[in-house]
PDB file of C-alpha atoms in Angstrom:
ATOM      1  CA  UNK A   1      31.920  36.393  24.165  1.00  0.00           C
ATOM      2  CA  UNK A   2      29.944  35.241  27.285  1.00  0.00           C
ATOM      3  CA  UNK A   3      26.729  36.069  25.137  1.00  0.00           C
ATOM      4  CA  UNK A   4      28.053  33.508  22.492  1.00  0.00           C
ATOM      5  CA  UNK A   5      28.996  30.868  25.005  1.00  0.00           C
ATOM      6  CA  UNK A   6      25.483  31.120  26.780  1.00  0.00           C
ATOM      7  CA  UNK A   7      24.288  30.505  23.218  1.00  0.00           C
ATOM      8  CA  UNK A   8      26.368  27.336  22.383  1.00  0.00           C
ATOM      9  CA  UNK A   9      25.852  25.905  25.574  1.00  0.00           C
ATOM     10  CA  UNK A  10      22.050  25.971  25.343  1.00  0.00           C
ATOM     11  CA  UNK A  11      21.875  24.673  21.312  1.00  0.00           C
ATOM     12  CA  UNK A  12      24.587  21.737  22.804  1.00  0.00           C
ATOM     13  CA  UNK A  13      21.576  21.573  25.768  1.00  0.00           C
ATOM     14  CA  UNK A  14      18.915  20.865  22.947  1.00  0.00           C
ATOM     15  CA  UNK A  15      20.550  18.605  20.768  1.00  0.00           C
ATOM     16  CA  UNK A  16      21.871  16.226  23.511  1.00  0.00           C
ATOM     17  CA  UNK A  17      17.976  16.173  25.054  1.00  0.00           C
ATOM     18  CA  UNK A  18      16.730  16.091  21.713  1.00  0.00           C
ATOM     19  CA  UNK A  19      19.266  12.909  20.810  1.00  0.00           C
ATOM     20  CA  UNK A  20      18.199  11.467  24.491  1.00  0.00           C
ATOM     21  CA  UNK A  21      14.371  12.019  23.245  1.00  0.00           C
ATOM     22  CA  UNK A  22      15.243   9.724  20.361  1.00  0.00           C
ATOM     23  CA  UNK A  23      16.920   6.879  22.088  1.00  0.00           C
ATOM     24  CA  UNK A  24      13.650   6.552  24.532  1.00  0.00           C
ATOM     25  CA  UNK A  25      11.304   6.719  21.368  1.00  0.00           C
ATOM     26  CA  UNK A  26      13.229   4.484  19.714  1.00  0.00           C
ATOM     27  CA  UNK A  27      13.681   1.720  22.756  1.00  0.00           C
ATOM     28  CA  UNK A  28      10.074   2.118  23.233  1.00  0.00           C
ATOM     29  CA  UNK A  29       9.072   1.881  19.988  1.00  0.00           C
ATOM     30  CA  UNK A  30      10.378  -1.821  19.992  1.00  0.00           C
ATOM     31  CA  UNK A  31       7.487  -2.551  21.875  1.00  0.00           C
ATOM     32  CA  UNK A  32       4.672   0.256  21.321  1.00  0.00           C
ATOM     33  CA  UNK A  33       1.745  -1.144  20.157  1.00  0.00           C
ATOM     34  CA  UNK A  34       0.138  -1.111  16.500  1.00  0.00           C
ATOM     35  CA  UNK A  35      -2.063   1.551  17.601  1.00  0.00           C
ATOM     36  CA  UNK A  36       0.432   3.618  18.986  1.00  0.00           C
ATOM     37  CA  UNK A  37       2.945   3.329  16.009  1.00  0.00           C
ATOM     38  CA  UNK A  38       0.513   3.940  13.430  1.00  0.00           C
ATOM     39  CA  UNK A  39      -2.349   5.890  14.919  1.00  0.00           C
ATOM     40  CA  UNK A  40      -4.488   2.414  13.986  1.00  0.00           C
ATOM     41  CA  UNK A  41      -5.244  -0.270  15.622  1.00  0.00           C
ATOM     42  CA  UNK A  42      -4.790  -2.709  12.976  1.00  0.00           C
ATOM     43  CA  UNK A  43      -2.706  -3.335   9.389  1.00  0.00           C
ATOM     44  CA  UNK A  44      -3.199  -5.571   6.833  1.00  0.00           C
ATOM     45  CA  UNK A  45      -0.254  -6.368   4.515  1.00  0.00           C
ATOM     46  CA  UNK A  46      -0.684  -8.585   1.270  1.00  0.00           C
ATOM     47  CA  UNK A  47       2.458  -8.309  -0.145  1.00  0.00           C
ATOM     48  CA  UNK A  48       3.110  -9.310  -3.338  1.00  0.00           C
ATOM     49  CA  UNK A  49       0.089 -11.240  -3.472  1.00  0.00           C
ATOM     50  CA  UNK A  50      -2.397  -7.816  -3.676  1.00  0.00           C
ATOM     51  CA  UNK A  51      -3.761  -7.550  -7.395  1.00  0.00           C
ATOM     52  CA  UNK A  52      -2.978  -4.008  -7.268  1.00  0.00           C
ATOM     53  CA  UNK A  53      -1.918  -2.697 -10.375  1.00  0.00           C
ATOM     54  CA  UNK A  54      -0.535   0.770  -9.775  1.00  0.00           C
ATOM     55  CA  UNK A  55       2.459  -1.326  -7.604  1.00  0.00           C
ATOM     56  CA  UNK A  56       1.660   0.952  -4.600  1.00  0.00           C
ATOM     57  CA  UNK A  57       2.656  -0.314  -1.275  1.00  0.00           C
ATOM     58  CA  UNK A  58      -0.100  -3.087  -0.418  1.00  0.00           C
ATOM     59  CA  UNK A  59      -0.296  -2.238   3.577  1.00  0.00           C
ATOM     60  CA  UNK A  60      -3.828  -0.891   5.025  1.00  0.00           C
ATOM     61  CA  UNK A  61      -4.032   0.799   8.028  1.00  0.00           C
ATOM     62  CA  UNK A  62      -7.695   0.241  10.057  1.00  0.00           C
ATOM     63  CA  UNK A  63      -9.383   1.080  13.426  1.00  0.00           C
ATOM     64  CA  UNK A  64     -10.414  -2.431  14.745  1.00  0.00           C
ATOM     65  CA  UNK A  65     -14.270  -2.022  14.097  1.00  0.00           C
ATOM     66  CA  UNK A  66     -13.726  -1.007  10.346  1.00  0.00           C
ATOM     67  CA  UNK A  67     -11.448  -3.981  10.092  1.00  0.00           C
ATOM     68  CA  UNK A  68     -14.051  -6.465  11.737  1.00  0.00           C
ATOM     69  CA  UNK A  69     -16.637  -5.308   9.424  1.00  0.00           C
ATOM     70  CA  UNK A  70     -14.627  -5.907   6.598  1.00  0.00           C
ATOM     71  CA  UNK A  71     -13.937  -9.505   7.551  1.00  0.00           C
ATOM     72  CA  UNK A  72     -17.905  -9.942   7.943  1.00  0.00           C
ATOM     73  CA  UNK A  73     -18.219  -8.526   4.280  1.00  0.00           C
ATOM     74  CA  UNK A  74     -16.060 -11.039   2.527  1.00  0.00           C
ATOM     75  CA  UNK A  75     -16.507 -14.188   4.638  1.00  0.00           C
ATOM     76  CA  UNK A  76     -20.507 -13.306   4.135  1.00  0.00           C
ATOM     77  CA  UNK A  77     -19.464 -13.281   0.065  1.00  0.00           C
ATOM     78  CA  UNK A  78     -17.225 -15.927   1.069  1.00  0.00           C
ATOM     79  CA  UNK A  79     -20.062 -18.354   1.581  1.00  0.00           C
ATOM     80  CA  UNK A  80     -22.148 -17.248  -1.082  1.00  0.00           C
ATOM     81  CA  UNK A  81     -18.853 -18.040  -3.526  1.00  0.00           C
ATOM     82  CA  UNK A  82     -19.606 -14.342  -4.698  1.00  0.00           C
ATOM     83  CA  UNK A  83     -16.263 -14.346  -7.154  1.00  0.00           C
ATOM     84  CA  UNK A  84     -13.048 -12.260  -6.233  1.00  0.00           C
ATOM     85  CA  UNK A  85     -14.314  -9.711  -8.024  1.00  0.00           C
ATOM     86  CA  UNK A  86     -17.540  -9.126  -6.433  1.00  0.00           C
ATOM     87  CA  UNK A  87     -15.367  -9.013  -2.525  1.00  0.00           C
ATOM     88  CA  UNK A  88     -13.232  -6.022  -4.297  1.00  0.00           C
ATOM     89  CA  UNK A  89     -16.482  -4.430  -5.420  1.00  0.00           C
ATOM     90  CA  UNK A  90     -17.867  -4.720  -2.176  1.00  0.00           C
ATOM     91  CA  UNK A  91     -15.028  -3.583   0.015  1.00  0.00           C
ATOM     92  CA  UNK A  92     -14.800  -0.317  -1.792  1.00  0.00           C
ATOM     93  CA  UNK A  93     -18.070   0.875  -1.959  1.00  0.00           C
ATOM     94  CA  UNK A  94     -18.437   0.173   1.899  1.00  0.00           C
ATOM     95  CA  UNK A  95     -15.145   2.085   2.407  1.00  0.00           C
ATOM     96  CA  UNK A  96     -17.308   5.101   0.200  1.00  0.00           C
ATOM     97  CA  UNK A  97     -20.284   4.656   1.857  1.00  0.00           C
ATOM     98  CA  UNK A  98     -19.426   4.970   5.528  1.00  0.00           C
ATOM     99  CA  UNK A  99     -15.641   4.189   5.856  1.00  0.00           C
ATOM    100  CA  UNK A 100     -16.421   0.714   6.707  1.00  0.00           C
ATOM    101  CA  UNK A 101     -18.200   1.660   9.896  1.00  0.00           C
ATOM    102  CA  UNK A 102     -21.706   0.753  10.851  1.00  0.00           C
ATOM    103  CA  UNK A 103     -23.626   3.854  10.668  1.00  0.00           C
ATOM    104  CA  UNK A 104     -26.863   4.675  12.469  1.00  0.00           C
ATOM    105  CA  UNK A 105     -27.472   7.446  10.338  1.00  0.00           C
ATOM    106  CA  UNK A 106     -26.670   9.366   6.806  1.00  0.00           C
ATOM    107  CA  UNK A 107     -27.857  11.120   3.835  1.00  0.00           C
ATOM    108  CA  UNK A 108     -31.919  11.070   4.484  1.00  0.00           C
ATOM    109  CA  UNK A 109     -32.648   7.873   5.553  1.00  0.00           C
ATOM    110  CA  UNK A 110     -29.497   6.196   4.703  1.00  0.00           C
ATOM    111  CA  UNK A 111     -28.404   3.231   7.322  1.00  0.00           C
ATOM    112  CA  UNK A 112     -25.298   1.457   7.570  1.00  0.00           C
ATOM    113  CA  UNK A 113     -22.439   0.016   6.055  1.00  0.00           C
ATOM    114  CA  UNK A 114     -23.520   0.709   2.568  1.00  0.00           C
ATOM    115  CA  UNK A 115     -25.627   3.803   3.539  1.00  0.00           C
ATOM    116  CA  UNK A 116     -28.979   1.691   1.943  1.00  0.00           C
ATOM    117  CA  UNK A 117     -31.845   2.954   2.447  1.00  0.00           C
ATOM    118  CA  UNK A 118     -34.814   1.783   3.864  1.00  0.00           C
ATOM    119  CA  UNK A 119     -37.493   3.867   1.404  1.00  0.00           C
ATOM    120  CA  UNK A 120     -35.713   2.455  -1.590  1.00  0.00           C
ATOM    121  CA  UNK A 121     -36.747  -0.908  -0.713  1.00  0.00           C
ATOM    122  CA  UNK A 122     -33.060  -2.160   0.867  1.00  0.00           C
ATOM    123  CA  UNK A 123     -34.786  -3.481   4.013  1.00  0.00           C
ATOM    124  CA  UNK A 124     -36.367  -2.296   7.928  1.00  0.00           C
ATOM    125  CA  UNK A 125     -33.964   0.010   9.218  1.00  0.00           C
ATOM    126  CA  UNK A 126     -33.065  -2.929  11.982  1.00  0.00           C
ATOM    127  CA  UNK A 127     -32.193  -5.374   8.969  1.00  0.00           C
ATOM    128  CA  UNK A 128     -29.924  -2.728   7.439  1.00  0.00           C
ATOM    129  CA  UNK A 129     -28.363  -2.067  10.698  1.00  0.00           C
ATOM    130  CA  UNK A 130     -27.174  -5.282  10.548  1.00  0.00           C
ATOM    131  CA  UNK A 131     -23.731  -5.830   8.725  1.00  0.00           C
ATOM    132  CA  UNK A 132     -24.804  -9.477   7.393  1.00  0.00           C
ATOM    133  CA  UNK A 133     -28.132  -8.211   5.910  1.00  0.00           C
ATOM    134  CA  UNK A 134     -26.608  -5.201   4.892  1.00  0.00           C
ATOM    135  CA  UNK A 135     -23.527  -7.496   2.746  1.00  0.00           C
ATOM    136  CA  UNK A 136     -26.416  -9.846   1.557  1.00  0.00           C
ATOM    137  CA  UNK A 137     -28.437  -7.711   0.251  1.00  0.00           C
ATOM    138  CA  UNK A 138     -25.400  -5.464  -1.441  1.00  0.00           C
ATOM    139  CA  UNK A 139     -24.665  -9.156  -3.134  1.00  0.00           C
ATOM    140  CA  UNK A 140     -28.100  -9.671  -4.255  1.00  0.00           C
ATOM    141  CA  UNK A 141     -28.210  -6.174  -6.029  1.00  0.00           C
ATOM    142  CA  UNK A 142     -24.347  -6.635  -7.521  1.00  0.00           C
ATOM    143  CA  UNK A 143     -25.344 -10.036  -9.092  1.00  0.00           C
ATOM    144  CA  UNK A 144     -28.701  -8.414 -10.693  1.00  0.00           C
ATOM    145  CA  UNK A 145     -26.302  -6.309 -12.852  1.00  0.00           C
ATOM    146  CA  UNK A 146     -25.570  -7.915 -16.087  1.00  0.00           C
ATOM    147  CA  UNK A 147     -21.696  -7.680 -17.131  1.00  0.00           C
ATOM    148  CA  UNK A 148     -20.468  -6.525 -13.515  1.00  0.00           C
ATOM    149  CA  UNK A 149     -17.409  -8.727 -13.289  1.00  0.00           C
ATOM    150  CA  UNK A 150     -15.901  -6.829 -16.881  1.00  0.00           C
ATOM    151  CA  UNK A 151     -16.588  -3.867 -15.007  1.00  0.00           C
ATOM    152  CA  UNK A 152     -14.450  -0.803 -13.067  1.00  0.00           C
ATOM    153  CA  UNK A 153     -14.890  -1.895  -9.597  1.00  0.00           C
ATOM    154  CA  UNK A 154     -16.440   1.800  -9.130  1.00  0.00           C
ATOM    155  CA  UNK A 155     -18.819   1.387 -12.264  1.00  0.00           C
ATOM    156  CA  UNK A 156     -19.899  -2.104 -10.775  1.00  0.00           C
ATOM    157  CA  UNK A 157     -20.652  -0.010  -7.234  1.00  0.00           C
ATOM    158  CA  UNK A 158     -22.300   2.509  -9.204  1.00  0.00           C
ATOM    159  CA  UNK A 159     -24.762   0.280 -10.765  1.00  0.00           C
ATOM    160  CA  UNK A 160     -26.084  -1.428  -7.677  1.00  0.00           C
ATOM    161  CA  UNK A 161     -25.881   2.294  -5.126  1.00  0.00           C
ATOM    162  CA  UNK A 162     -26.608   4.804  -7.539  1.00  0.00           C
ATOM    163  CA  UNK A 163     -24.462   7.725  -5.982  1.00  0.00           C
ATOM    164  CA  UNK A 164     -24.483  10.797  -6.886  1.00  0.00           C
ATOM    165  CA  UNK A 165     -21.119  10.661  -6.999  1.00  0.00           C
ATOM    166  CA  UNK A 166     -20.066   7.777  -8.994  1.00  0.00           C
ATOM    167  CA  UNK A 167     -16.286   7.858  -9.513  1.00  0.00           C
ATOM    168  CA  UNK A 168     -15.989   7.993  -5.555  1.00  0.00           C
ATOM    169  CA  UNK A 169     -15.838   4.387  -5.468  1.00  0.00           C
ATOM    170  CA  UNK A 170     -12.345   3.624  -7.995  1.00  0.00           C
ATOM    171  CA  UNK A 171     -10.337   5.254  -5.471  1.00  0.00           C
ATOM    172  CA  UNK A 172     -10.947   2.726  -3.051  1.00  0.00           C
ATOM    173  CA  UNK A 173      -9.680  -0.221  -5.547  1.00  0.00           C
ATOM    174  CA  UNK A 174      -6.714  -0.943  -4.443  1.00  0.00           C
ATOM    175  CA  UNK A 175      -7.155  -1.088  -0.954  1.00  0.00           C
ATOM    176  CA  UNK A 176      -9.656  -3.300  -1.708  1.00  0.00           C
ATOM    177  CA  UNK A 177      -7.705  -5.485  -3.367  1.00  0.00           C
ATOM    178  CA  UNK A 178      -5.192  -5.967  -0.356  1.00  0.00           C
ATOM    179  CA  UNK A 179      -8.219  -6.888   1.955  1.00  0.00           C
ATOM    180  CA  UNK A 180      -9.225  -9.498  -0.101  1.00  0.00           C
ATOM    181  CA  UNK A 181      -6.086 -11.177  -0.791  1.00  0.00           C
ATOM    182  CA  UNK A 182      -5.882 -11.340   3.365  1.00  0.00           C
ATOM    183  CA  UNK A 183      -9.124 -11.865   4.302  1.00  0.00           C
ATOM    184  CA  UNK A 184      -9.888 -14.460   1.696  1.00  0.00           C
ATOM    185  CA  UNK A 185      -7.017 -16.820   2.674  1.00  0.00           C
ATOM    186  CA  UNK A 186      -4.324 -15.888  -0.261  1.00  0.00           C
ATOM    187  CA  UNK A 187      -1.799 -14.865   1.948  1.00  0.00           C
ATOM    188  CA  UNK A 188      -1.085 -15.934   5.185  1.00  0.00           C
ATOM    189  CA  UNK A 189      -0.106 -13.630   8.947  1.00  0.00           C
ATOM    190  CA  UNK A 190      -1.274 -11.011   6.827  1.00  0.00           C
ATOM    191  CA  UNK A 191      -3.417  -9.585   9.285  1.00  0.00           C
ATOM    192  CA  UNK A 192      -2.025  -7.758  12.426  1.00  0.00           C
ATOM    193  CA  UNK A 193      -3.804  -5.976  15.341  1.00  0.00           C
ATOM    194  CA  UNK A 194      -3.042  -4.663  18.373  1.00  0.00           C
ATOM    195  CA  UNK A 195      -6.385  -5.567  21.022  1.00  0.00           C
ATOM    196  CA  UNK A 196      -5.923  -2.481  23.453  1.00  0.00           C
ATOM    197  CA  UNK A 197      -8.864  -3.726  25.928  1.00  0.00           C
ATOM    198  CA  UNK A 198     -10.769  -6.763  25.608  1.00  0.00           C
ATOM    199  CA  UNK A 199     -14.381  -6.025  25.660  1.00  0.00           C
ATOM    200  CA  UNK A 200     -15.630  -9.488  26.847  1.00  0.00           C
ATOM    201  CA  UNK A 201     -13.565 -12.432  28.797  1.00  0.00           C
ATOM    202  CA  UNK A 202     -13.968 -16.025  29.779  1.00  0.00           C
ATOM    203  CA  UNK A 203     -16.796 -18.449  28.523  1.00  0.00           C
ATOM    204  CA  UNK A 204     -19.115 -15.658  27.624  1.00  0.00           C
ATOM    205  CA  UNK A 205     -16.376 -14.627  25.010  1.00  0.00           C
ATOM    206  CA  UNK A 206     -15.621 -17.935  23.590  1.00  0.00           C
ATOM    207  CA  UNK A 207     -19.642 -18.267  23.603  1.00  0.00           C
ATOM    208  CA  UNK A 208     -20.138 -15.074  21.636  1.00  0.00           C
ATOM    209  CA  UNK A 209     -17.058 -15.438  19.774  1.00  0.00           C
ATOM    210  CA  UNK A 210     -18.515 -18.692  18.476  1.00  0.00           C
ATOM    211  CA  UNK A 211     -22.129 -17.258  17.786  1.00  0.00           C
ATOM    212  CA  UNK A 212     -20.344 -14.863  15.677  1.00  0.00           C
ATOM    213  CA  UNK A 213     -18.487 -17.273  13.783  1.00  0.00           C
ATOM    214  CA  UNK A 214     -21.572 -18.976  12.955  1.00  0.00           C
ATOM    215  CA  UNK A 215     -23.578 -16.196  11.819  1.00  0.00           C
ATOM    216  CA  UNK A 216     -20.732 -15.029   9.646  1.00  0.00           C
ATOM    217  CA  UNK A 217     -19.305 -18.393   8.197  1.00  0.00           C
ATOM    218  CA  UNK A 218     -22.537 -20.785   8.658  1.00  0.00           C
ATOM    219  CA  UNK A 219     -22.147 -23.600  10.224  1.00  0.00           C
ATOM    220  CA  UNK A 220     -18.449 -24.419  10.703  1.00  0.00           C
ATOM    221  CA  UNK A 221     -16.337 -27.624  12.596  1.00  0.00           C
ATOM    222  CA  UNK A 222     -15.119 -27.473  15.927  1.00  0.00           C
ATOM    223  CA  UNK A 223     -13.084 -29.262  17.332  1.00  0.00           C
ATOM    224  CA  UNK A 224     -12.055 -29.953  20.956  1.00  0.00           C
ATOM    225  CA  UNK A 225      -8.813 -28.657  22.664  1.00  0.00           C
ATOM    226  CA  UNK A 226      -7.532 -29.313  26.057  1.00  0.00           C
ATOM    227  CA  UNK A 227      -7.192 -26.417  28.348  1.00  0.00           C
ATOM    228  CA  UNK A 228      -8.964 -24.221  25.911  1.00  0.00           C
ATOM    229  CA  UNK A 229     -11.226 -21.302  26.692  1.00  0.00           C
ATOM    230  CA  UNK A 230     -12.113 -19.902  23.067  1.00  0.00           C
ATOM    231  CA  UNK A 231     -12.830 -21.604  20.077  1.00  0.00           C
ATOM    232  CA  UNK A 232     -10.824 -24.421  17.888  1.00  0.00           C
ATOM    233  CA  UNK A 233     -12.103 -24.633  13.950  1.00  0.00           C
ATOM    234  CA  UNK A 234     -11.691 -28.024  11.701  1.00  0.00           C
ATOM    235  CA  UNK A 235     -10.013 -27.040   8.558  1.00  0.00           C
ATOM    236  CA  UNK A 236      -9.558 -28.667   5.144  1.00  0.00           C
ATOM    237  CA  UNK A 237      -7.162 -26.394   2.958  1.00  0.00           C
ATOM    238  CA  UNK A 238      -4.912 -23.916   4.109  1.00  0.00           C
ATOM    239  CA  UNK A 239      -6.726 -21.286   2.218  1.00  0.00           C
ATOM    240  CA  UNK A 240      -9.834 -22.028   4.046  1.00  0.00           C
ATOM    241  CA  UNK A 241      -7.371 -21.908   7.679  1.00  0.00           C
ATOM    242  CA  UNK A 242      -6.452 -18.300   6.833  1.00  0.00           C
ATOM    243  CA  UNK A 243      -9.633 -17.343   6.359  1.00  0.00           C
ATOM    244  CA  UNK A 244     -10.682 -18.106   9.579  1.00  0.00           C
ATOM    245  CA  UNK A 245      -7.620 -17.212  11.479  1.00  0.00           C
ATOM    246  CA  UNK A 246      -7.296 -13.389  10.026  1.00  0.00           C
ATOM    247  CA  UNK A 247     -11.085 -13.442  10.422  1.00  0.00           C
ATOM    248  CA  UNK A 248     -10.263 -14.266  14.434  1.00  0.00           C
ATOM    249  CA  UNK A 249      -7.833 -11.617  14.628  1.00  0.00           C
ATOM    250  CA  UNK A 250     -10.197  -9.239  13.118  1.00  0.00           C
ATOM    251  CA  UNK A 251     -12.515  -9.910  15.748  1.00  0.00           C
ATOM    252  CA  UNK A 252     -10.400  -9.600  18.310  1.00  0.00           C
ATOM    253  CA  UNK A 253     -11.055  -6.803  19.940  1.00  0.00           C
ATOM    254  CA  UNK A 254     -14.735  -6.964  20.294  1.00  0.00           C
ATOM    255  CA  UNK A 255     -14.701 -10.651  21.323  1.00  0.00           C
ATOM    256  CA  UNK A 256     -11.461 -10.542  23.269  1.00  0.00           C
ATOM    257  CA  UNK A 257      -9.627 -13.131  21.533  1.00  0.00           C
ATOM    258  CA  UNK A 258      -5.880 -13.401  22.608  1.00  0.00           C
ATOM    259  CA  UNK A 259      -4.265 -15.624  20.524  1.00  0.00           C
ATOM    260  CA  UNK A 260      -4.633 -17.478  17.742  1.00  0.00           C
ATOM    261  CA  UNK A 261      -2.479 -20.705  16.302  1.00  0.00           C
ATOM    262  CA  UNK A 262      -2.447 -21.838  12.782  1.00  0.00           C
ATOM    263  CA  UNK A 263       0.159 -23.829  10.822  1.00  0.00           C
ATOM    264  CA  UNK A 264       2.707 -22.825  12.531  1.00  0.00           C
ATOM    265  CA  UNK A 265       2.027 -19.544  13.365  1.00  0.00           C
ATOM    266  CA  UNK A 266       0.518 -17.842  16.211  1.00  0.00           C
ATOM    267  CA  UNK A 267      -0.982 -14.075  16.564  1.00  0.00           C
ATOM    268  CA  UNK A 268      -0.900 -12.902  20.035  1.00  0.00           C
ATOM    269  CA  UNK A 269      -2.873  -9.390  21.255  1.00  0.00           C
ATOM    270  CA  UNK A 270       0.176  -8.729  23.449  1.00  0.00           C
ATOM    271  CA  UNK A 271       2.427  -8.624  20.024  1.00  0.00           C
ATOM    272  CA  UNK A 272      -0.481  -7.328  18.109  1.00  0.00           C
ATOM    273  CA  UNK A 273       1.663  -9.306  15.247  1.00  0.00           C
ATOM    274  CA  UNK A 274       1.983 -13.237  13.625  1.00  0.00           C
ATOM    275  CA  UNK A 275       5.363 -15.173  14.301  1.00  0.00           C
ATOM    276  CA  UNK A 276       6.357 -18.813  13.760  1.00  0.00           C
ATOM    277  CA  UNK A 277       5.559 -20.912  17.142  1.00  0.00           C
ATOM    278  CA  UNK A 278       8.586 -21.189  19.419  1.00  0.00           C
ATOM    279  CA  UNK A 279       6.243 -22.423  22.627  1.00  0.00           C
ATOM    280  CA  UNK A 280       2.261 -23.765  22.123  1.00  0.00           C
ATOM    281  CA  UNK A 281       1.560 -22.660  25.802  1.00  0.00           C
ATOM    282  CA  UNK A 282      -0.986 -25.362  26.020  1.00  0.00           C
ATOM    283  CA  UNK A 283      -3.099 -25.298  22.755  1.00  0.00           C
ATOM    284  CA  UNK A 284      -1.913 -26.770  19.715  1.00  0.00           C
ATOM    285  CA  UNK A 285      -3.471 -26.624  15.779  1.00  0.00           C
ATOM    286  CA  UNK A 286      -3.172 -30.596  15.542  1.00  0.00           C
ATOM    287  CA  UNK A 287      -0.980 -31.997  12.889  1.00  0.00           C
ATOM    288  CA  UNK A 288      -0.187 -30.418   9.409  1.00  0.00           C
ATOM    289  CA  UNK A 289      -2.348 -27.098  10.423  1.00  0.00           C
ATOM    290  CA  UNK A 290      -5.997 -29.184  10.714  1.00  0.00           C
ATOM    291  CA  UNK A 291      -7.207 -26.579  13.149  1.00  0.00           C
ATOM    292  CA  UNK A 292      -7.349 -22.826  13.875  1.00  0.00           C
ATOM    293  CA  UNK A 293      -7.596 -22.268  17.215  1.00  0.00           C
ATOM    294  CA  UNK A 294      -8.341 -19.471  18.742  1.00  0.00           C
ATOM    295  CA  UNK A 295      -8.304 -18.839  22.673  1.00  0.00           C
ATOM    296  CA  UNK A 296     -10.118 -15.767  24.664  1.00  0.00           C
ATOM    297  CA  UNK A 297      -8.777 -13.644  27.706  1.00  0.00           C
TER     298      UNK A 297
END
């Protein structure tokens, strides 16, 4: 009898720590940040705005550097009005190629995003190294091939990287698809991260953060802010907006962006998340959403 007692005492022991384990977890996990709660540091969600066809759920989970290089793909195919199409083509086969992370290395003398290689006439090794090039020049080849946009986005890869493995690609589609409908402006606060350390701060930031901008997008409008360390863009669609501001968000960690305020909405690093504007705190998108504006640590 004393045996049994000892028994249910010590199972009544676990469950009430094991009930106490979950009411911490769960109070914290109000506030745990996107990396914590889903091992990434970023999500993008399109909703019901993805073009995937299987219905799947349309949320992608991303570290913050493949997520940043992803934004550099389609704003660079952005500005060279490379169709819809073309961004989804792109997306996936860097997502096959090196998991959207800028490689210094691969199969023989593969570099890169797109593992391209320099003996096969993609480019120097530095000029592959670079994302921009690196998008560019996966354009260039994707527009050479007659009848691409009829295509299977992994037959359209195919023709341009020549794998040996060239179904890899399809399995990426839909993912795909949910990037661009975020990071081409279709949906808006579609892009969340959580910035766990900023890696630059102050007027060097907002400096860099606007060199980047520049050598992603071209030449873009500013516009001037009071109070503002970071950067404040001129838009003329709301489309256009969105572009930039999940584009900002993307970059976030490497630039150390901390918010960012667009028609209404603000993303903050602290939230890692977008949400209407209750309090401006000083900086303020200008009338009907006529400026992104993003401001560094």
């Amino acid at each position: 009898m004393r045996a049994r007692r000892v028994v249910t005492v010590a199972a009544l022991a676990a469950v009430a720590v094991a009930l106490c384990a979950y009411v911490v977890v769960h109070k914290l996990g109000e506030n745990i940040p996107l990396r914590i709660a889903t091992g990434r540091a970023c999500v993008v969600n399109a909703g019901n705005a993805s073009a995937n066809a299987t219905g799947d759920a349309t949320a992608v989970e991303l570290d913050s550097e493949q997520l940043a290089n992803a934004a550099t793909i389609t704003a660079v195919g952005l500005t060279r009005k490379i169709p819809r199409r073309g961004l989804v083509v792109a997306l996936a086969t860097a997502w096959q190629e090196s998991k959207l992370e800028n490689l210094t290395g691969g199969d023989r003398d593969s570099i890169g995003l797109f593992q391209q290689r320099p003996s096969q006439g993609w480019g120097k090794p530095e000029q592959i190294a670079d994302p921009r090039y690196a998008a560019n020049a996966f354009f260039t080849g994707l527009l050479k091939v007659k009848g691409w946009e009829k295509m299977r986005v992994t037959d359209a890869a195919q023709q341009v990287q020549r794998s040996a493995h060239p179904e890899a690609y399809e399995k990426w589609a839909d993912d795909s698809e949910v990037m661009v409908s975020a990071l081409s402006g279709e949906v808006t606060g579609a892009v969340a991260c959580n910035v766990t350390e900023a890696q630059s701060r102050g007027p060097e930031a907002a400096r860099s953060l606007g060199a980047n901008l520049t050598l992603d997008w071209g030449n873009v409008s500013t516009a001037d802010v009071n109070n503002l360390v970071g950067v404040a863009l001129k838009v003329r669609e709301t489309k256009s907006g969105w572009q930039y501001a999940h584009w900002l968000v993307a970059h976030a960690q490497e630039h150390g962006v901390k918010r960012v305020v667009y028609a209404g909405m603000q993303w903050t690093a602290e939230s890692g998340a977008w949400a209407h504007v209750t309090e401006r705190g000083g900086i303020d998108a200008g009338p009907g959403g006529e400026r992104v504006v993003a401001e560094v640590y």
